[in-house]
């Protein structure tokens, strides 16, 4: 017997709700060749900076901190900022953070940020070929101290048992993927790279 969508855990519902967006974003990142040279990788780090700047406040959401005890330690924004400095990239002038009052929507955004850490294992291998490491230029791609799989499973378990509104959470997750895509396709976000 298969489970209906309202019997699925929240993390599975979010996976189902964002599958196409996630796949489209992954294809877009690879189509831009963001790991084919150190110059193009700088564009990827800028993209990461913009997204993690936006989601930064969700890692301090008062309700979520109670549900996910290590939430603040999971935040990679400071690592992305260090990577920007390592790579000599200027920080954008405008400050921008999300104002997500409800925990369910914030959990959806965090689903995107936390889930990206799994794919970062593959990306880390690509950037090492470009000369970047967990100690220089690719700090934000490093695994959480407990390991990628166990960290992701702990996050999923926390949101699956928190009683979040699945519709709001799915809205947040879709918004998260769409935000990254909007930055990737916005004029001026990805600098032209000389051949």
mmCIF file of the C-alpha atoms, coordinates in Angstrom:
data_MODEL
# 
_entry.id   MODEL 
# 
loop_
_atom_site.group_PDB 
_atom_site.id 
_atom_site.type_symbol 
_atom_site.label_atom_id 
_atom_site.label_alt_id 
_atom_site.label_comp_id 
_atom_site.label_asym_id 
_atom_site.label_entity_id 
_atom_site.label_seq_id 
_atom_site.pdbx_PDB_ins_code 
_atom_site.Cartn_x 
_atom_site.Cartn_y 
_atom_site.Cartn_z 
_atom_site.occupancy 
_atom_site.B_iso_or_equiv 
_atom_site.pdbx_formal_charge 
_atom_site.auth_seq_id 
_atom_site.auth_comp_id 
_atom_site.auth_asym_id 
_atom_site.auth_atom_id 
_atom_site.pdbx_PDB_model_num 
ATOM 1   C CA . UNK A 1 1   ? 0.000  0.000  0.000   1.00 0.00 ? 1   UNK A CA 1 
ATOM 2   C CA . UNK A 1 2   ? 1.423  3.397  -0.957  1.00 0.00 ? 2   UNK A CA 1 
ATOM 3   C CA . UNK A 1 3   ? 1.217  6.369  1.343   1.00 0.00 ? 3   UNK A CA 1 
ATOM 4   C CA . UNK A 1 4   ? -0.969 9.293  0.359   1.00 0.00 ? 4   UNK A CA 1 
ATOM 5   C CA . UNK A 1 5   ? 0.640  12.730 0.442   1.00 0.00 ? 5   UNK A CA 1 
ATOM 6   C CA . UNK A 1 6   ? -0.899 13.621 3.809   1.00 0.00 ? 6   UNK A CA 1 
ATOM 7   C CA . UNK A 1 7   ? 0.626  10.463 5.334   1.00 0.00 ? 7   UNK A CA 1 
ATOM 8   C CA . UNK A 1 8   ? 4.138  11.354 4.176   1.00 0.00 ? 8   UNK A CA 1 
ATOM 9   C CA . UNK A 1 9   ? 6.627  12.941 6.529   1.00 0.00 ? 9   UNK A CA 1 
ATOM 10  C CA . UNK A 1 10  ? 7.184  16.665 6.046   1.00 0.00 ? 10  UNK A CA 1 
ATOM 11  C CA . UNK A 1 11  ? 10.651 16.126 4.573   1.00 0.00 ? 11  UNK A CA 1 
ATOM 12  C CA . UNK A 1 12  ? 9.238  13.749 1.947   1.00 0.00 ? 12  UNK A CA 1 
ATOM 13  C CA . UNK A 1 13  ? 6.430  16.170 1.169   1.00 0.00 ? 13  UNK A CA 1 
ATOM 14  C CA . UNK A 1 14  ? 8.978  18.936 0.669   1.00 0.00 ? 14  UNK A CA 1 
ATOM 15  C CA . UNK A 1 15  ? 11.050 16.672 -1.563  1.00 0.00 ? 15  UNK A CA 1 
ATOM 16  C CA . UNK A 1 16  ? 7.971  15.920 -3.685  1.00 0.00 ? 16  UNK A CA 1 
ATOM 17  C CA . UNK A 1 17  ? 6.904  19.581 -3.777  1.00 0.00 ? 17  UNK A CA 1 
ATOM 18  C CA . UNK A 1 18  ? 10.313 20.812 -4.947  1.00 0.00 ? 18  UNK A CA 1 
ATOM 19  C CA . UNK A 1 19  ? 11.615 17.928 -7.048  1.00 0.00 ? 19  UNK A CA 1 
ATOM 20  C CA . UNK A 1 20  ? 11.274 19.684 -10.407 1.00 0.00 ? 20  UNK A CA 1 
ATOM 21  C CA . UNK A 1 21  ? 12.583 23.019 -9.089  1.00 0.00 ? 21  UNK A CA 1 
ATOM 22  C CA . UNK A 1 22  ? 15.578 21.292 -7.523  1.00 0.00 ? 22  UNK A CA 1 
ATOM 23  C CA . UNK A 1 23  ? 16.377 19.388 -10.698 1.00 0.00 ? 23  UNK A CA 1 
ATOM 24  C CA . UNK A 1 24  ? 16.006 22.537 -12.812 1.00 0.00 ? 24  UNK A CA 1 
ATOM 25  C CA . UNK A 1 25  ? 18.328 24.482 -10.512 1.00 0.00 ? 25  UNK A CA 1 
ATOM 26  C CA . UNK A 1 26  ? 20.979 21.747 -10.525 1.00 0.00 ? 26  UNK A CA 1 
ATOM 27  C CA . UNK A 1 27  ? 20.898 21.643 -14.323 1.00 0.00 ? 27  UNK A CA 1 
ATOM 28  C CA . UNK A 1 28  ? 21.199 25.421 -14.481 1.00 0.00 ? 28  UNK A CA 1 
ATOM 29  C CA . UNK A 1 29  ? 24.234 25.465 -12.209 1.00 0.00 ? 29  UNK A CA 1 
ATOM 30  C CA . UNK A 1 30  ? 25.961 22.825 -14.290 1.00 0.00 ? 30  UNK A CA 1 
ATOM 31  C CA . UNK A 1 31  ? 24.937 24.531 -17.560 1.00 0.00 ? 31  UNK A CA 1 
ATOM 32  C CA . UNK A 1 32  ? 26.723 27.685 -16.370 1.00 0.00 ? 32  UNK A CA 1 
ATOM 33  C CA . UNK A 1 33  ? 29.875 25.595 -15.863 1.00 0.00 ? 33  UNK A CA 1 
ATOM 34  C CA . UNK A 1 34  ? 30.385 27.088 -12.410 1.00 0.00 ? 34  UNK A CA 1 
ATOM 35  C CA . UNK A 1 35  ? 32.977 24.441 -11.522 1.00 0.00 ? 35  UNK A CA 1 
ATOM 36  C CA . UNK A 1 36  ? 34.938 24.480 -14.771 1.00 0.00 ? 36  UNK A CA 1 
ATOM 37  C CA . UNK A 1 37  ? 37.403 27.198 -13.730 1.00 0.00 ? 37  UNK A CA 1 
ATOM 38  C CA . UNK A 1 38  ? 38.392 29.197 -10.681 1.00 0.00 ? 38  UNK A CA 1 
ATOM 39  C CA . UNK A 1 39  ? 36.853 32.332 -12.252 1.00 0.00 ? 39  UNK A CA 1 
ATOM 40  C CA . UNK A 1 40  ? 33.512 30.625 -12.802 1.00 0.00 ? 40  UNK A CA 1 
ATOM 41  C CA . UNK A 1 41  ? 33.659 29.149 -9.288  1.00 0.00 ? 41  UNK A CA 1 
ATOM 42  C CA . UNK A 1 42  ? 33.833 32.732 -7.991  1.00 0.00 ? 42  UNK A CA 1 
ATOM 43  C CA . UNK A 1 43  ? 30.409 33.244 -9.556  1.00 0.00 ? 43  UNK A CA 1 
ATOM 44  C CA . UNK A 1 44  ? 29.127 30.215 -7.645  1.00 0.00 ? 44  UNK A CA 1 
ATOM 45  C CA . UNK A 1 45  ? 30.443 31.649 -4.359  1.00 0.00 ? 45  UNK A CA 1 
ATOM 46  C CA . UNK A 1 46  ? 28.693 34.965 -5.109  1.00 0.00 ? 46  UNK A CA 1 
ATOM 47  C CA . UNK A 1 47  ? 25.476 33.046 -5.731  1.00 0.00 ? 47  UNK A CA 1 
ATOM 48  C CA . UNK A 1 48  ? 25.931 31.191 -2.443  1.00 0.00 ? 48  UNK A CA 1 
ATOM 49  C CA . UNK A 1 49  ? 26.595 34.449 -0.621  1.00 0.00 ? 49  UNK A CA 1 
ATOM 50  C CA . UNK A 1 50  ? 23.343 35.987 -1.863  1.00 0.00 ? 50  UNK A CA 1 
ATOM 51  C CA . UNK A 1 51  ? 21.243 32.972 -0.870  1.00 0.00 ? 51  UNK A CA 1 
ATOM 52  C CA . UNK A 1 52  ? 22.865 32.456 2.536   1.00 0.00 ? 52  UNK A CA 1 
ATOM 53  C CA . UNK A 1 53  ? 22.621 36.174 3.263   1.00 0.00 ? 53  UNK A CA 1 
ATOM 54  C CA . UNK A 1 54  ? 18.878 35.910 2.644   1.00 0.00 ? 54  UNK A CA 1 
ATOM 55  C CA . UNK A 1 55  ? 18.337 32.765 4.718   1.00 0.00 ? 55  UNK A CA 1 
ATOM 56  C CA . UNK A 1 56  ? 20.709 33.837 7.527   1.00 0.00 ? 56  UNK A CA 1 
ATOM 57  C CA . UNK A 1 57  ? 17.944 35.085 9.837   1.00 0.00 ? 57  UNK A CA 1 
ATOM 58  C CA . UNK A 1 58  ? 16.060 31.764 9.640   1.00 0.00 ? 58  UNK A CA 1 
ATOM 59  C CA . UNK A 1 59  ? 18.943 30.125 11.521  1.00 0.00 ? 59  UNK A CA 1 
ATOM 60  C CA . UNK A 1 60  ? 18.077 32.311 14.519  1.00 0.00 ? 60  UNK A CA 1 
ATOM 61  C CA . UNK A 1 61  ? 14.284 31.922 14.297  1.00 0.00 ? 61  UNK A CA 1 
ATOM 62  C CA . UNK A 1 62  ? 13.161 31.710 17.914  1.00 0.00 ? 62  UNK A CA 1 
ATOM 63  C CA . UNK A 1 63  ? 10.777 28.775 17.402  1.00 0.00 ? 63  UNK A CA 1 
ATOM 64  C CA . UNK A 1 64  ? 13.154 26.821 15.185  1.00 0.00 ? 64  UNK A CA 1 
ATOM 65  C CA . UNK A 1 65  ? 16.050 27.158 17.616  1.00 0.00 ? 65  UNK A CA 1 
ATOM 66  C CA . UNK A 1 66  ? 13.913 25.310 20.175  1.00 0.00 ? 66  UNK A CA 1 
ATOM 67  C CA . UNK A 1 67  ? 13.108 22.524 17.703  1.00 0.00 ? 67  UNK A CA 1 
ATOM 68  C CA . UNK A 1 68  ? 16.575 22.137 16.142  1.00 0.00 ? 68  UNK A CA 1 
ATOM 69  C CA . UNK A 1 69  ? 19.055 22.580 19.022  1.00 0.00 ? 69  UNK A CA 1 
ATOM 70  C CA . UNK A 1 70  ? 22.167 22.946 16.844  1.00 0.00 ? 70  UNK A CA 1 
ATOM 71  C CA . UNK A 1 71  ? 20.481 25.272 14.359  1.00 0.00 ? 71  UNK A CA 1 
ATOM 72  C CA . UNK A 1 72  ? 22.804 28.271 14.824  1.00 0.00 ? 72  UNK A CA 1 
ATOM 73  C CA . UNK A 1 73  ? 25.875 26.039 14.409  1.00 0.00 ? 73  UNK A CA 1 
ATOM 74  C CA . UNK A 1 74  ? 24.487 24.770 11.078  1.00 0.00 ? 74  UNK A CA 1 
ATOM 75  C CA . UNK A 1 75  ? 24.509 28.265 9.554   1.00 0.00 ? 75  UNK A CA 1 
ATOM 76  C CA . UNK A 1 76  ? 27.119 28.617 6.793   1.00 0.00 ? 76  UNK A CA 1 
ATOM 77  C CA . UNK A 1 77  ? 26.799 32.354 6.178   1.00 0.00 ? 77  UNK A CA 1 
ATOM 78  C CA . UNK A 1 78  ? 30.021 33.252 8.011   1.00 0.00 ? 78  UNK A CA 1 
ATOM 79  C CA . UNK A 1 79  ? 31.847 30.532 6.022   1.00 0.00 ? 79  UNK A CA 1 
ATOM 80  C CA . UNK A 1 80  ? 30.575 31.965 2.741   1.00 0.00 ? 80  UNK A CA 1 
ATOM 81  C CA . UNK A 1 81  ? 31.717 35.429 3.856   1.00 0.00 ? 81  UNK A CA 1 
ATOM 82  C CA . UNK A 1 82  ? 35.201 34.039 4.556   1.00 0.00 ? 82  UNK A CA 1 
ATOM 83  C CA . UNK A 1 83  ? 35.207 32.373 1.134   1.00 0.00 ? 83  UNK A CA 1 
ATOM 84  C CA . UNK A 1 84  ? 34.278 35.716 -0.463  1.00 0.00 ? 84  UNK A CA 1 
ATOM 85  C CA . UNK A 1 85  ? 37.268 37.305 1.279   1.00 0.00 ? 85  UNK A CA 1 
ATOM 86  C CA . UNK A 1 86  ? 39.579 34.439 0.293   1.00 0.00 ? 86  UNK A CA 1 
ATOM 87  C CA . UNK A 1 87  ? 38.598 34.923 -3.339  1.00 0.00 ? 87  UNK A CA 1 
ATOM 88  C CA . UNK A 1 88  ? 38.885 38.713 -3.249  1.00 0.00 ? 88  UNK A CA 1 
ATOM 89  C CA . UNK A 1 89  ? 35.208 39.169 -4.062  1.00 0.00 ? 89  UNK A CA 1 
ATOM 90  C CA . UNK A 1 90  ? 33.496 42.442 -3.123  1.00 0.00 ? 90  UNK A CA 1 
ATOM 91  C CA . UNK A 1 91  ? 30.426 42.213 -0.905  1.00 0.00 ? 91  UNK A CA 1 
ATOM 92  C CA . UNK A 1 92  ? 27.227 43.585 -2.461  1.00 0.00 ? 92  UNK A CA 1 
ATOM 93  C CA . UNK A 1 93  ? 26.318 47.034 -1.139  1.00 0.00 ? 93  UNK A CA 1 
ATOM 94  C CA . UNK A 1 94  ? 22.715 46.254 -0.327  1.00 0.00 ? 94  UNK A CA 1 
ATOM 95  C CA . UNK A 1 95  ? 21.815 44.343 2.802   1.00 0.00 ? 95  UNK A CA 1 
ATOM 96  C CA . UNK A 1 96  ? 18.938 41.924 2.494   1.00 0.00 ? 96  UNK A CA 1 
ATOM 97  C CA . UNK A 1 97  ? 17.496 39.404 4.901   1.00 0.00 ? 97  UNK A CA 1 
ATOM 98  C CA . UNK A 1 98  ? 14.285 37.476 4.828   1.00 0.00 ? 98  UNK A CA 1 
ATOM 99  C CA . UNK A 1 99  ? 11.554 38.352 7.257   1.00 0.00 ? 99  UNK A CA 1 
ATOM 100 C CA . UNK A 1 100 ? 9.772  35.042 7.793   1.00 0.00 ? 100 UNK A CA 1 
ATOM 101 C CA . UNK A 1 101 ? 7.539  35.352 10.829  1.00 0.00 ? 101 UNK A CA 1 
ATOM 102 C CA . UNK A 1 102 ? 6.132  31.828 10.795  1.00 0.00 ? 102 UNK A CA 1 
ATOM 103 C CA . UNK A 1 103 ? 8.263  28.811 11.634  1.00 0.00 ? 103 UNK A CA 1 
ATOM 104 C CA . UNK A 1 104 ? 6.714  26.552 8.980   1.00 0.00 ? 104 UNK A CA 1 
ATOM 105 C CA . UNK A 1 105 ? 7.762  28.771 6.062   1.00 0.00 ? 105 UNK A CA 1 
ATOM 106 C CA . UNK A 1 106 ? 11.197 29.287 7.634   1.00 0.00 ? 106 UNK A CA 1 
ATOM 107 C CA . UNK A 1 107 ? 11.586 25.508 7.940   1.00 0.00 ? 107 UNK A CA 1 
ATOM 108 C CA . UNK A 1 108 ? 10.940 25.229 4.202   1.00 0.00 ? 108 UNK A CA 1 
ATOM 109 C CA . UNK A 1 109 ? 13.711 27.720 3.432   1.00 0.00 ? 109 UNK A CA 1 
ATOM 110 C CA . UNK A 1 110 ? 16.053 25.839 5.759   1.00 0.00 ? 110 UNK A CA 1 
ATOM 111 C CA . UNK A 1 111 ? 15.169 22.583 3.996   1.00 0.00 ? 111 UNK A CA 1 
ATOM 112 C CA . UNK A 1 112 ? 16.753 24.076 0.863   1.00 0.00 ? 112 UNK A CA 1 
ATOM 113 C CA . UNK A 1 113 ? 19.858 25.356 2.670   1.00 0.00 ? 113 UNK A CA 1 
ATOM 114 C CA . UNK A 1 114 ? 20.413 22.195 4.700   1.00 0.00 ? 114 UNK A CA 1 
ATOM 115 C CA . UNK A 1 115 ? 19.698 19.849 1.797   1.00 0.00 ? 115 UNK A CA 1 
ATOM 116 C CA . UNK A 1 116 ? 22.313 21.579 -0.323  1.00 0.00 ? 116 UNK A CA 1 
ATOM 117 C CA . UNK A 1 117 ? 24.977 20.285 2.062   1.00 0.00 ? 117 UNK A CA 1 
ATOM 118 C CA . UNK A 1 118 ? 24.462 16.755 0.720   1.00 0.00 ? 118 UNK A CA 1 
ATOM 119 C CA . UNK A 1 119 ? 25.293 17.800 -2.829  1.00 0.00 ? 119 UNK A CA 1 
ATOM 120 C CA . UNK A 1 120 ? 28.251 19.774 -1.527  1.00 0.00 ? 120 UNK A CA 1 
ATOM 121 C CA . UNK A 1 121 ? 30.131 16.496 -1.071  1.00 0.00 ? 121 UNK A CA 1 
ATOM 122 C CA . UNK A 1 122 ? 30.270 16.113 -4.864  1.00 0.00 ? 122 UNK A CA 1 
ATOM 123 C CA . UNK A 1 123 ? 30.988 19.824 -5.359  1.00 0.00 ? 123 UNK A CA 1 
ATOM 124 C CA . UNK A 1 124 ? 33.885 19.704 -2.896  1.00 0.00 ? 124 UNK A CA 1 
ATOM 125 C CA . UNK A 1 125 ? 35.664 17.221 -5.148  1.00 0.00 ? 125 UNK A CA 1 
ATOM 126 C CA . UNK A 1 126 ? 35.225 19.560 -8.120  1.00 0.00 ? 126 UNK A CA 1 
ATOM 127 C CA . UNK A 1 127 ? 36.561 22.636 -6.315  1.00 0.00 ? 127 UNK A CA 1 
ATOM 128 C CA . UNK A 1 128 ? 39.555 20.743 -4.946  1.00 0.00 ? 128 UNK A CA 1 
ATOM 129 C CA . UNK A 1 129 ? 40.574 20.266 -8.592  1.00 0.00 ? 129 UNK A CA 1 
ATOM 130 C CA . UNK A 1 130 ? 40.538 24.079 -8.859  1.00 0.00 ? 130 UNK A CA 1 
ATOM 131 C CA . UNK A 1 131 ? 42.810 24.436 -5.825  1.00 0.00 ? 131 UNK A CA 1 
ATOM 132 C CA . UNK A 1 132 ? 40.219 25.364 -3.174  1.00 0.00 ? 132 UNK A CA 1 
ATOM 133 C CA . UNK A 1 133 ? 39.772 23.548 0.143   1.00 0.00 ? 133 UNK A CA 1 
ATOM 134 C CA . UNK A 1 134 ? 37.728 23.486 3.329   1.00 0.00 ? 134 UNK A CA 1 
ATOM 135 C CA . UNK A 1 135 ? 40.333 25.894 4.710   1.00 0.00 ? 135 UNK A CA 1 
ATOM 136 C CA . UNK A 1 136 ? 40.468 28.311 1.777   1.00 0.00 ? 136 UNK A CA 1 
ATOM 137 C CA . UNK A 1 137 ? 37.797 29.376 -0.677  1.00 0.00 ? 137 UNK A CA 1 
ATOM 138 C CA . UNK A 1 138 ? 35.433 26.444 -0.107  1.00 0.00 ? 138 UNK A CA 1 
ATOM 139 C CA . UNK A 1 139 ? 34.711 26.582 3.626   1.00 0.00 ? 139 UNK A CA 1 
ATOM 140 C CA . UNK A 1 140 ? 30.965 26.721 3.029   1.00 0.00 ? 140 UNK A CA 1 
ATOM 141 C CA . UNK A 1 141 ? 31.085 23.358 1.226   1.00 0.00 ? 141 UNK A CA 1 
ATOM 142 C CA . UNK A 1 142 ? 32.587 21.520 4.212   1.00 0.00 ? 142 UNK A CA 1 
ATOM 143 C CA . UNK A 1 143 ? 30.510 18.927 6.039   1.00 0.00 ? 143 UNK A CA 1 
ATOM 144 C CA . UNK A 1 144 ? 28.958 19.662 9.414   1.00 0.00 ? 144 UNK A CA 1 
ATOM 145 C CA . UNK A 1 145 ? 31.047 18.232 12.288  1.00 0.00 ? 145 UNK A CA 1 
ATOM 146 C CA . UNK A 1 146 ? 28.776 15.178 12.641  1.00 0.00 ? 146 UNK A CA 1 
ATOM 147 C CA . UNK A 1 147 ? 28.999 14.299 8.943   1.00 0.00 ? 147 UNK A CA 1 
ATOM 148 C CA . UNK A 1 148 ? 26.711 15.070 6.011   1.00 0.00 ? 148 UNK A CA 1 
ATOM 149 C CA . UNK A 1 149 ? 24.334 12.119 6.254   1.00 0.00 ? 149 UNK A CA 1 
ATOM 150 C CA . UNK A 1 150 ? 23.800 12.191 10.011  1.00 0.00 ? 150 UNK A CA 1 
ATOM 151 C CA . UNK A 1 151 ? 23.394 15.980 10.011  1.00 0.00 ? 151 UNK A CA 1 
ATOM 152 C CA . UNK A 1 152 ? 20.773 15.824 7.249   1.00 0.00 ? 152 UNK A CA 1 
ATOM 153 C CA . UNK A 1 153 ? 18.913 12.958 8.944   1.00 0.00 ? 153 UNK A CA 1 
ATOM 154 C CA . UNK A 1 154 ? 18.855 14.856 12.254  1.00 0.00 ? 154 UNK A CA 1 
ATOM 155 C CA . UNK A 1 155 ? 17.461 17.938 10.499  1.00 0.00 ? 155 UNK A CA 1 
ATOM 156 C CA . UNK A 1 156 ? 14.787 15.916 8.689   1.00 0.00 ? 156 UNK A CA 1 
ATOM 157 C CA . UNK A 1 157 ? 13.791 14.144 11.898  1.00 0.00 ? 157 UNK A CA 1 
ATOM 158 C CA . UNK A 1 158 ? 13.442 17.477 13.717  1.00 0.00 ? 158 UNK A CA 1 
ATOM 159 C CA . UNK A 1 159 ? 11.174 19.030 11.079  1.00 0.00 ? 159 UNK A CA 1 
ATOM 160 C CA . UNK A 1 160 ? 9.226  15.796 10.565  1.00 0.00 ? 160 UNK A CA 1 
ATOM 161 C CA . UNK A 1 161 ? 8.194  15.715 14.230  1.00 0.00 ? 161 UNK A CA 1 
ATOM 162 C CA . UNK A 1 162 ? 7.647  19.452 14.801  1.00 0.00 ? 162 UNK A CA 1 
ATOM 163 C CA . UNK A 1 163 ? 4.068  19.718 13.557  1.00 0.00 ? 163 UNK A CA 1 
ATOM 164 C CA . UNK A 1 164 ? 4.803  22.377 10.945  1.00 0.00 ? 164 UNK A CA 1 
ATOM 165 C CA . UNK A 1 165 ? 2.132  23.392 8.457   1.00 0.00 ? 165 UNK A CA 1 
ATOM 166 C CA . UNK A 1 166 ? 3.085  21.383 5.333   1.00 0.00 ? 166 UNK A CA 1 
ATOM 167 C CA . UNK A 1 167 ? 1.566  23.907 2.914   1.00 0.00 ? 167 UNK A CA 1 
ATOM 168 C CA . UNK A 1 168 ? 3.522  26.826 4.399   1.00 0.00 ? 168 UNK A CA 1 
ATOM 169 C CA . UNK A 1 169 ? 6.695  24.733 4.593   1.00 0.00 ? 169 UNK A CA 1 
ATOM 170 C CA . UNK A 1 170 ? 6.342  23.715 0.938   1.00 0.00 ? 170 UNK A CA 1 
ATOM 171 C CA . UNK A 1 171 ? 5.803  27.366 0.006   1.00 0.00 ? 171 UNK A CA 1 
ATOM 172 C CA . UNK A 1 172 ? 9.014  28.290 1.836   1.00 0.00 ? 172 UNK A CA 1 
ATOM 173 C CA . UNK A 1 173 ? 10.992 25.507 0.159   1.00 0.00 ? 173 UNK A CA 1 
ATOM 174 C CA . UNK A 1 174 ? 9.750  26.485 -3.298  1.00 0.00 ? 174 UNK A CA 1 
ATOM 175 C CA . UNK A 1 175 ? 10.571 30.140 -2.573  1.00 0.00 ? 175 UNK A CA 1 
ATOM 176 C CA . UNK A 1 176 ? 14.084 29.102 -1.530  1.00 0.00 ? 176 UNK A CA 1 
ATOM 177 C CA . UNK A 1 177 ? 14.795 27.255 -4.772  1.00 0.00 ? 177 UNK A CA 1 
ATOM 178 C CA . UNK A 1 178 ? 13.240 30.052 -6.831  1.00 0.00 ? 178 UNK A CA 1 
ATOM 179 C CA . UNK A 1 179 ? 15.338 32.655 -5.017  1.00 0.00 ? 179 UNK A CA 1 
ATOM 180 C CA . UNK A 1 180 ? 18.576 30.882 -5.951  1.00 0.00 ? 180 UNK A CA 1 
ATOM 181 C CA . UNK A 1 181 ? 17.385 30.557 -9.552  1.00 0.00 ? 181 UNK A CA 1 
ATOM 182 C CA . UNK A 1 182 ? 16.426 34.243 -9.675  1.00 0.00 ? 182 UNK A CA 1 
ATOM 183 C CA . UNK A 1 183 ? 19.936 35.211 -8.563  1.00 0.00 ? 183 UNK A CA 1 
ATOM 184 C CA . UNK A 1 184 ? 21.488 32.886 -11.102 1.00 0.00 ? 184 UNK A CA 1 
ATOM 185 C CA . UNK A 1 185 ? 19.483 34.370 -13.972 1.00 0.00 ? 185 UNK A CA 1 
ATOM 186 C CA . UNK A 1 186 ? 19.499 38.039 -12.871 1.00 0.00 ? 186 UNK A CA 1 
ATOM 187 C CA . UNK A 1 187 ? 21.625 40.314 -15.035 1.00 0.00 ? 187 UNK A CA 1 
ATOM 188 C CA . UNK A 1 188 ? 24.929 41.101 -13.344 1.00 0.00 ? 188 UNK A CA 1 
ATOM 189 C CA . UNK A 1 189 ? 24.878 38.354 -10.695 1.00 0.00 ? 189 UNK A CA 1 
ATOM 190 C CA . UNK A 1 190 ? 27.166 36.037 -12.615 1.00 0.00 ? 190 UNK A CA 1 
ATOM 191 C CA . UNK A 1 191 ? 30.081 38.051 -13.940 1.00 0.00 ? 191 UNK A CA 1 
ATOM 192 C CA . UNK A 1 192 ? 31.138 37.385 -17.502 1.00 0.00 ? 192 UNK A CA 1 
ATOM 193 C CA . UNK A 1 193 ? 34.273 35.290 -17.529 1.00 0.00 ? 193 UNK A CA 1 
ATOM 194 C CA . UNK A 1 194 ? 37.006 35.889 -20.046 1.00 0.00 ? 194 UNK A CA 1 
ATOM 195 C CA . UNK A 1 195 ? 37.805 32.847 -22.158 1.00 0.00 ? 195 UNK A CA 1 
# 
